[in-house]
CSV table of C-alpha atoms in Angstrom, one decimal:
chain,number,residue,atom,x,y,z
W,1,MET,CA,40.9,190.1,3.7
W,2,GLN,CA,42.4,188.2,6.5
W,3,PRO,CA,42.7,184.4,6.0
W,4,SER,CA,40.2,182.4,7.9
W,5,VAL,CA,41.6,180.3,10.8
W,6,PRO,CA,41.1,176.5,10.1
W,7,GLU,CA,38.7,175.0,12.6
W,8,HIS,CA,41.1,172.3,13.6
W,9,THR,CA,43.7,174.9,14.6
W,10,LYS,CA,41.5,176.5,17.2
W,11,PRO,CA,41.6,175.6,20.9
W,12,SER,CA,39.0,173.0,21.7
W,13,HIS,CA,37.1,175.3,24.0
W,14,LEU,CA,36.6,177.8,21.2
W,15,LYS,CA,35.3,175.3,18.6
W,16,SER,CA,31.7,175.8,17.5
W,17,SER,CA,29.4,173.6,15.5
W,18,LEU,CA,28.3,176.7,13.6
W,19,PRO,CA,30.7,178.0,10.9
W,20,LEU,CA,31.9,181.6,11.4
W,21,THR,CA,30.2,182.7,8.1
W,22,SER,CA,26.8,181.7,9.5
W,23,ARG,CA,26.9,184.1,12.5
W,24,LYS,CA,24.9,187.2,12.0
W,25,VAL,CA,25.5,190.5,13.8
W,26,GLY,CA,22.3,191.6,15.6
W,27,ALA,CA,20.9,188.0,15.7
W,28,SER,CA,19.0,187.1,18.9
W,29,THR,CA,21.2,185.9,21.7
W,30,PRO,CA,20.8,182.1,22.3
W,31,SER,CA,19.8,180.9,25.7
W,32,LEU,CA,22.4,179.5,28.2
W,33,ILE,CA,21.1,175.9,27.7
W,34,THR,CA,21.2,176.2,23.9
W,35,THR,CA,24.8,177.6,24.0
W,36,LEU,CA,26.0,174.9,26.3
W,37,GLU,CA,24.3,172.2,24.2
W,38,ARG,CA,26.0,173.7,21.1
W,39,HIS,CA,29.4,173.5,22.8
W,40,TYR,CA,29.1,170.4,24.9
W,41,GLY,CA,26.3,168.4,23.3
W,42,PRO,CA,24.5,165.9,25.6
W,43,ASP,CA,26.9,166.7,28.4
W,44,ALA,CA,25.6,170.3,28.7
W,45,GLY,CA,23.6,169.7,31.8
W,46,LYS,CA,26.6,168.1,33.6
W,47,VAL,CA,28.9,170.9,32.6
W,48,LEU,CA,26.4,173.5,34.0
W,49,ASP,CA,26.1,171.5,37.2
W,50,GLN,CA,29.9,171.4,37.6
W,51,PHE,CA,30.0,175.2,37.2
W,52,ILE,CA,27.5,175.6,40.0
W,53,VAL,CA,28.9,172.9,42.3
W,54,LYS,CA,32.4,174.3,42.1
W,55,SER,CA,31.3,178.0,42.3
W,56,LEU,CA,32.5,179.9,45.4
W,57,ASP,CA,29.2,181.8,45.3
W,58,GLY,CA,26.2,180.2,46.9
W,59,TYR,CA,23.2,179.2,44.7
W,60,ALA,CA,19.8,178.0,45.8
W,61,PHE,CA,16.4,177.5,44.3
W,62,TYR,CA,13.1,177.7,46.3
W,63,ASP,CA,9.8,176.4,45.0
W,64,THR,CA,6.5,178.1,45.3
W,65,ASN,CA,6.0,176.7,48.8
W,66,ASP,CA,9.3,178.4,49.8
W,67,THR,CA,11.0,175.0,50.3
W,68,LEU,CA,14.6,174.7,49.3
W,69,VAL,CA,14.7,172.2,46.5
W,70,PHE,CA,18.3,172.8,45.4
W,71,CYS,CA,21.5,174.4,46.7
W,72,ASN,CA,25.2,174.1,45.9
W,73,PRO,CA,27.8,173.2,48.5
W,74,ALA,CA,28.8,176.9,48.9
W,75,PHE,CA,25.3,177.8,49.9
W,76,ALA,CA,25.1,175.1,52.5
W,77,HIS,CA,28.5,176.1,53.8
W,78,VAL,CA,27.2,179.6,54.5
W,79,PHE,CA,24.8,178.2,57.0
W,80,LYS,CA,27.3,175.7,58.4
W,81,LYS,CA,25.1,172.7,57.4
W,82,PRO,CA,25.6,169.7,55.2
W,83,GLN,CA,24.1,170.1,51.7
W,84,ASN,CA,21.9,167.0,52.0
W,85,THR,CA,20.2,168.3,55.3
W,86,THR,CA,19.9,171.8,54.0
W,87,VAL,CA,17.8,170.8,51.0
W,88,GLY,CA,14.2,170.3,52.0
W,89,LEU,CA,14.1,173.0,54.6
W,90,THR,CA,11.8,176.0,54.2
W,91,PHE,CA,13.2,179.5,54.2
W,92,SER,CA,11.9,180.1,57.7
W,93,GLU,CA,13.3,176.8,59.0
W,94,LEU,CA,16.7,177.5,57.6
W,95,MET,CA,16.8,181.0,59.0
W,96,ARG,CA,15.6,180.0,62.4
W,97,ALA,CA,18.2,177.2,62.6
W,98,SER,CA,20.9,179.6,61.6
W,99,PHE,CA,19.8,182.2,64.1
W,100,LEU,CA,20.2,179.7,66.9
W,101,ASP,CA,23.7,178.7,65.8
W,102,GLU,CA,26.7,180.4,67.5
W,103,HIS,CA,28.1,181.4,64.1
W,104,GLY,CA,24.7,182.0,62.5
W,105,LEU,CA,22.5,184.8,61.4
W,106,LYS,CA,23.0,188.1,63.2
W,107,LEU,CA,19.8,190.2,63.7
W,108,ASP,CA,20.5,193.6,65.2
W,109,ASN,CA,17.6,194.7,67.6
W,110,LEU,CA,15.2,192.3,66.0
W,111,SER,CA,13.8,188.9,67.1
W,112,VAL,CA,13.9,186.1,64.6
W,113,ASP,CA,10.1,186.3,64.3
W,114,GLU,CA,10.2,190.0,63.6
W,115,TRP,CA,12.9,189.5,61.0
W,116,LEU,CA,11.0,186.7,59.3
W,117,GLU,CA,7.8,188.7,59.2
W,118,PHE,CA,9.6,191.5,57.5
W,119,SER,CA,11.4,189.0,55.1
W,120,HIS,CA,8.2,187.4,54.1
W,121,LYS,CA,6.7,190.7,53.2
W,122,SER,CA,9.7,191.6,51.1
W,123,ARG,CA,10.3,188.3,49.4
W,124,ARG,CA,8.6,188.0,46.0
W,125,SER,CA,7.6,191.6,46.4
W,126,ARG,CA,9.4,192.4,43.1
W,127,PRO,CA,11.1,190.4,40.4
W,128,PHE,CA,14.6,191.2,41.6
W,129,ARG,CA,16.1,192.6,44.8
W,130,TRP,CA,19.4,192.9,46.7
W,131,TYR,CA,20.1,192.7,50.4
W,132,GLU,CA,22.8,191.8,52.9
W,133,LEU,CA,23.0,188.9,55.4
W,134,GLN,CA,25.3,189.4,58.4
W,135,PHE,CA,26.5,186.6,60.6
W,136,LYS,CA,27.7,186.5,64.2
W,137,ASP,CA,31.2,185.6,63.2
W,138,ASP,CA,31.5,188.8,61.1
W,139,ARG,CA,30.8,187.1,57.8
W,140,CYS,CA,28.7,189.1,55.4
W,141,TYR,CA,27.0,188.1,52.2
W,142,LEU,CA,25.3,190.0,49.4
W,143,VAL,CA,22.1,188.3,48.4
W,144,SER,CA,20.6,188.6,45.0
W,145,GLU,CA,17.1,187.2,44.8
W,146,GLN,CA,15.3,186.7,41.5
W,147,THR,CA,11.6,185.7,41.5
W,148,HIS,CA,10.1,183.8,38.6
W,149,ALA,CA,6.5,184.6,37.4
W,150,ASP,CA,5.3,181.3,39.0
W,151,GLY,CA,6.7,182.3,42.4
W,152,CYS,CA,9.9,180.2,42.4
W,153,VAL,CA,13.0,182.0,43.7
W,154,LEU,CA,16.6,181.8,42.6
W,155,ILE,CA,19.2,183.0,45.1
W,156,GLN,CA,22.8,183.9,44.8
W,157,LEU,CA,25.0,184.6,47.8
W,158,LYS,CA,28.3,186.4,47.3
W,159,ASP,CA,30.8,186.7,50.2
W,160,ILE,CA,31.6,190.4,50.8
W,161,SER,CA,33.2,189.9,54.3
W,162,GLN,CA,36.6,191.3,53.3
W,163,HIS,CA,35.0,194.3,51.6
W,164,LYS,CA,32.8,195.0,54.6
W,165,ASN,CA,35.8,194.7,57.0
W,166,ARG,CA,37.8,197.1,54.8
W,167,GLU,CA,34.8,199.4,54.8
W,168,LYS,CA,34.5,199.2,58.6
W,169,HIS,CA,38.2,199.9,59.0
W,170,MET,CA,38.1,202.8,56.6
W,171,GLY,CA,35.1,204.1,58.5
W,172,TYR,CA,37.0,203.8,61.8
W,173,GLU,CA,40.0,205.7,60.3
W,174,LEU,CA,37.7,208.4,58.9
W,175,ARG,CA,36.1,208.8,62.3
W,176,LYS,CA,39.5,209.1,63.9
W,177,LEU,CA,40.6,211.7,61.3
W,178,SER,CA,37.3,213.5,61.7
W,179,GLN,CA,37.8,213.6,65.5
W,180,LEU,CA,41.3,214.8,65.1
W,181,SER,CA,40.1,217.5,62.7
W,182,MET,CA,37.6,218.7,65.3
W,183,VAL,CA,39.9,218.7,68.4
W,184,ASP,CA,42.7,221.2,69.3
W,185,ASP,CA,46.0,219.4,69.6
W,186,LEU,CA,47.3,221.5,72.5
W,187,THR,CA,44.3,221.9,74.9
W,188,ARG,CA,42.3,218.8,73.7
W,189,LEU,CA,39.2,221.1,73.5
W,190,PRO,CA,37.0,221.2,70.4
W,191,ASN,CA,38.4,223.5,67.7
W,192,ILE,CA,36.8,226.2,65.7
W,193,ASN,CA,35.3,223.7,63.2
W,194,ALA,CA,33.6,221.7,65.9
W,195,PHE,CA,32.6,224.9,67.8
W,196,SER,CA,30.9,226.5,64.7
W,197,THR,CA,29.0,223.3,63.9
W,198,ASP,CA,27.8,222.7,67.5
W,199,VAL,CA,26.9,226.4,68.0
W,200,GLU,CA,24.8,226.6,64.8
W,201,ALA,CA,22.9,223.5,65.9
W,202,GLU,CA,22.3,224.9,69.4
W,203,LEU,CA,21.3,228.2,68.0
W,204,ASN,CA,18.7,226.6,65.8
W,205,ARG,CA,17.4,224.6,68.8
W,206,CYS,CA,17.2,227.7,70.9
W,207,THR,CA,15.4,229.6,68.2
W,208,ARG,CA,12.8,226.8,67.8
W,209,ALA,CA,12.3,226.6,71.6
W,210,LYS,CA,12.3,230.4,71.9
W,211,VAL,CA,14.9,230.5,74.6
W,212,PRO,CA,17.9,232.9,74.8
W,213,ALA,CA,21.5,232.1,74.2
W,214,CYS,CA,24.9,233.9,74.5
W,215,LEU,CA,28.3,233.5,73.0
W,216,ALA,CA,31.4,234.6,75.0
W,217,LEU,CA,35.0,234.9,73.9
W,218,PHE,CA,38.1,234.9,76.1
W,219,GLU,CA,41.5,236.0,74.7
W,220,LEU,CA,44.9,235.8,76.2
W,221,ASN,CA,46.6,239.2,76.1
W,222,ASP,CA,50.2,239.9,75.1
W,223,PHE,CA,50.9,236.3,74.2
W,224,SER,CA,54.1,237.3,72.3
W,225,ARG,CA,55.5,239.0,75.5
W,226,ILE,CA,54.8,235.8,77.5
W,227,VAL,CA,56.7,233.7,74.9
W,228,ASP,CA,59.6,236.2,74.8
W,229,LYS,CA,59.9,236.0,78.5
W,230,HIS,CA,59.1,232.3,79.3
W,231,GLY,CA,59.5,230.6,75.9
W,232,ARG,CA,56.9,228.9,73.7
W,233,GLY,CA,56.4,226.2,76.3
W,234,GLY,CA,55.4,228.8,78.9
W,235,GLY,CA,52.9,230.3,76.5
W,236,ASP,CA,51.4,226.9,75.6
W,237,ALA,CA,51.2,226.1,79.3
W,238,VAL,CA,49.2,229.3,79.9
W,239,LEU,CA,46.7,228.4,77.1
W,240,VAL,CA,46.2,224.9,78.5
W,241,LEU,CA,45.6,226.4,82.0
W,242,ILE,CA,43.0,228.8,80.7
W,243,GLY,CA,41.2,226.0,78.9
W,244,GLN,CA,41.2,223.9,82.1
W,245,LEU,CA,40.0,226.8,84.3
W,246,LEU,CA,37.1,227.6,82.0
W,247,GLN,CA,36.2,224.0,81.7
W,248,ASP,CA,36.1,223.7,85.5
W,249,HIS,CA,33.8,226.6,86.0
W,250,ILE,CA,31.0,225.9,83.4
W,251,ARG,CA,28.1,223.6,83.1
W,252,PRO,CA,28.7,220.1,81.6
W,253,TYR,CA,26.5,221.0,78.6
W,254,ASP,CA,28.0,224.4,77.8
W,255,ILE,CA,30.1,224.4,74.6
W,256,LEU,CA,33.7,225.4,75.2
W,257,ALA,CA,36.4,225.4,72.4
W,258,ARG,CA,39.7,226.9,71.4
W,259,VAL,CA,38.8,229.0,68.5
W,260,GLY,CA,42.1,230.7,67.7
W,261,ASP,CA,45.7,230.8,68.7
W,262,THR,CA,45.0,232.7,71.9
W,263,ARG,CA,41.2,232.7,71.9
W,264,PHE,CA,38.6,230.5,73.5
W,265,GLY,CA,34.8,230.5,72.7
W,266,LEU,CA,32.0,229.6,75.1
W,267,PHE,CA,28.4,229.1,74.0
W,268,LEU,CA,25.7,229.4,76.8
W,269,ALA,CA,22.3,228.0,75.8
W,270,GLU,CA,19.2,229.2,77.6
W,271,VAL,CA,21.2,232.1,79.1
W,272,ASP,CA,20.0,235.7,78.6
W,273,LEU,CA,22.4,238.6,78.4
W,274,PRO,CA,22.1,239.7,82.0
W,275,LEU,CA,22.9,236.2,83.3
W,276,GLY,CA,25.6,235.8,80.6
W,277,ARG,CA,27.3,239.0,81.9
W,278,VAL,CA,27.3,237.5,85.4
W,279,ILE,CA,28.8,234.2,84.2
W,280,VAL,CA,31.5,236.0,82.2
W,281,ALA,CA,32.4,238.2,85.2
W,282,ARG,CA,32.7,235.0,87.4
W,283,LEU,CA,34.9,233.3,84.8
W,284,GLN,CA,37.0,236.5,84.4
W,285,HIS,CA,37.4,236.7,88.2
W,286,ALA,CA,38.6,233.0,88.3
W,287,LEU,CA,41.1,233.7,85.6
W,288,ASP,CA,42.3,236.9,87.3
W,289,GLN,CA,43.2,234.9,90.4
W,290,GLU,CA,45.5,232.5,88.5
W,291,THR,CA,49.3,232.7,88.0
W,292,LEU,CA,51.0,229.8,86.3
W,293,VAL,CA,53.9,228.4,88.4
W,294,SER,CA,56.4,226.2,86.5
W,295,HIS,CA,59.4,225.0,88.5
W,296,THR,CA,60.8,228.3,89.8
W,297,ASP,CA,59.2,230.4,87.1
W,298,ARG,CA,56.0,232.4,87.7
W,299,VAL,CA,54.0,233.3,84.6
W,300,GLN,CA,51.5,236.1,85.0
W,301,PHE,CA,48.9,236.5,82.3
W,302,GLY,CA,45.8,238.6,81.5
W,303,VAL,CA,42.7,237.7,79.6
W,304,SER,CA,40.1,239.9,77.8
W,305,SER,CA,36.5,238.8,77.4
W,306,GLY,CA,33.4,239.7,75.5
W,307,ILE,CA,29.9,238.5,75.2
W,308,ALA,CA,27.1,238.8,72.7
W,309,ASP,CA,23.5,237.5,72.9
W,310,GLY,CA,21.7,235.7,70.2
W,311,GLY,CA,18.7,237.4,68.7
W,312,VAL,CA,16.0,236.0,66.4
W,313,ASN,CA,18.2,236.1,63.3
W,314,SER,CA,21.5,235.4,65.0
W,315,THR,CA,24.1,233.2,63.3
W,316,PHE,CA,27.3,231.8,64.6
W,317,GLU,CA,29.2,234.4,62.4
W,318,SER,CA,27.2,237.3,63.8
W,319,LEU,CA,27.6,236.3,67.4
W,320,PHE,CA,31.3,235.6,67.0
W,321,GLY,CA,31.9,238.9,65.2
W,322,ASN,CA,30.0,240.9,67.9
W,323,ALA,CA,31.9,239.3,70.8
W,324,LEU,CA,35.2,239.7,68.9
W,325,ASN,CA,34.6,243.4,68.2
W,326,ASP,CA,33.8,243.9,71.9
W,327,ILE,CA,37.1,242.3,72.9
W,328,LYS,CA,39.0,244.5,70.5
W,329,LYS,CA,37.4,247.6,71.9
W,330,ALA,CA,38.3,246.5,75.4
W,331,GLN,CA,41.9,245.8,74.5
W,332,ALA,CA,42.2,249.2,72.8
W,333,SER,CA,40.8,251.1,75.8
W,334,HIS,CA,42.9,249.2,78.3
W,335,GLY,CA,40.2,249.7,80.8
W,336,ARG,CA,39.1,247.1,83.3
W,337,GLU,CA,35.5,247.2,82.0
W,338,ILE,CA,33.7,249.1,79.2
W,339,GLY,CA,30.0,249.7,79.0
W,340,TYR,CA,27.5,247.3,77.5
W,341,HIS,CA,26.1,248.2,74.1
W,342,ASP,CA,23.8,246.5,71.7
W,343,ALA,CA,23.6,243.3,73.7
W,344,MET,CA,27.3,243.2,74.1
W,345,ALA,CA,29.7,243.5,77.1
W,346,SER,CA,33.4,243.2,77.6
W,347,TYR,CA,36.1,243.1,80.2
W,348,TYR,CA,39.8,243.6,80.0
W,349,ARG,CA,42.6,242.8,82.5
W,350,PRO,CA,46.1,244.2,81.8
W,351,LEU,CA,49.0,241.7,81.7
W,352,PHE,CA,51.0,243.1,84.6
């Protein structure tokens, strides 16, 4: 057995009027008031008041008429009002006054009357609830609201502004990272991740609307030969030029992306295969006319293209695969054009 610690050797804040031997495991937990009275005697009320007054959290008590009958300084400070003029206001009066203040309550897309109507329906709707209050100076408070059976309400406000600012900053950084992960560094066009996501969404829309759609691919031929002759910079410049040319010759709402090292994808919503063939031929012709001129260097290039139309059960993968197979057949044949088959067509232009 360990020797008991004499009561007089304990710190004063740990002394208890009850001997340790009288405490029973599993006994009912005493109330806060009882505990404070046990520790502080007749000064228990003053001690509790000091805790609340000095707290950095806001505390307030509303009576059954929704009139504020008590608040601590921290609560009054939230609304930029003196404590003595805050007590006595109804909930609606305090919120209206705060809304009119330049640093006061921020209500996105709601008038103060609409917000109060919603609040009155929510207040006292359940014994305990949480919500947030935002202010025009970017402060934010977490509100915990506890309703007694008689209709009185105890409120606690906790400042979570720093947490929300960190959350906002993290959200901004995540959006930046997300955008970077969806954009090709070289051409600044969407990449394969963005393309697949957008095409799937558009395919679903076209299916619901019962309208046609096509997916075309354009591939730079003999990229390694261009790099060997003109350097990596020359090859990259050709890719950028192809992206710009395609972008300049399509509709604003067509989806264009760089979907591989030397490959570009184009999704044409509400375009059937015959019209898609015409569009691809026009784009192919525009690319055929181009030669990259860099200082005294002239870079000739060739591009292969293929197109597939979207049927009832088409997916991004099936469309992409069909168009890609068509390009491979065109490149293997080295012909200017091969025949259309199974809703697919392709073109090939030799490098030199």
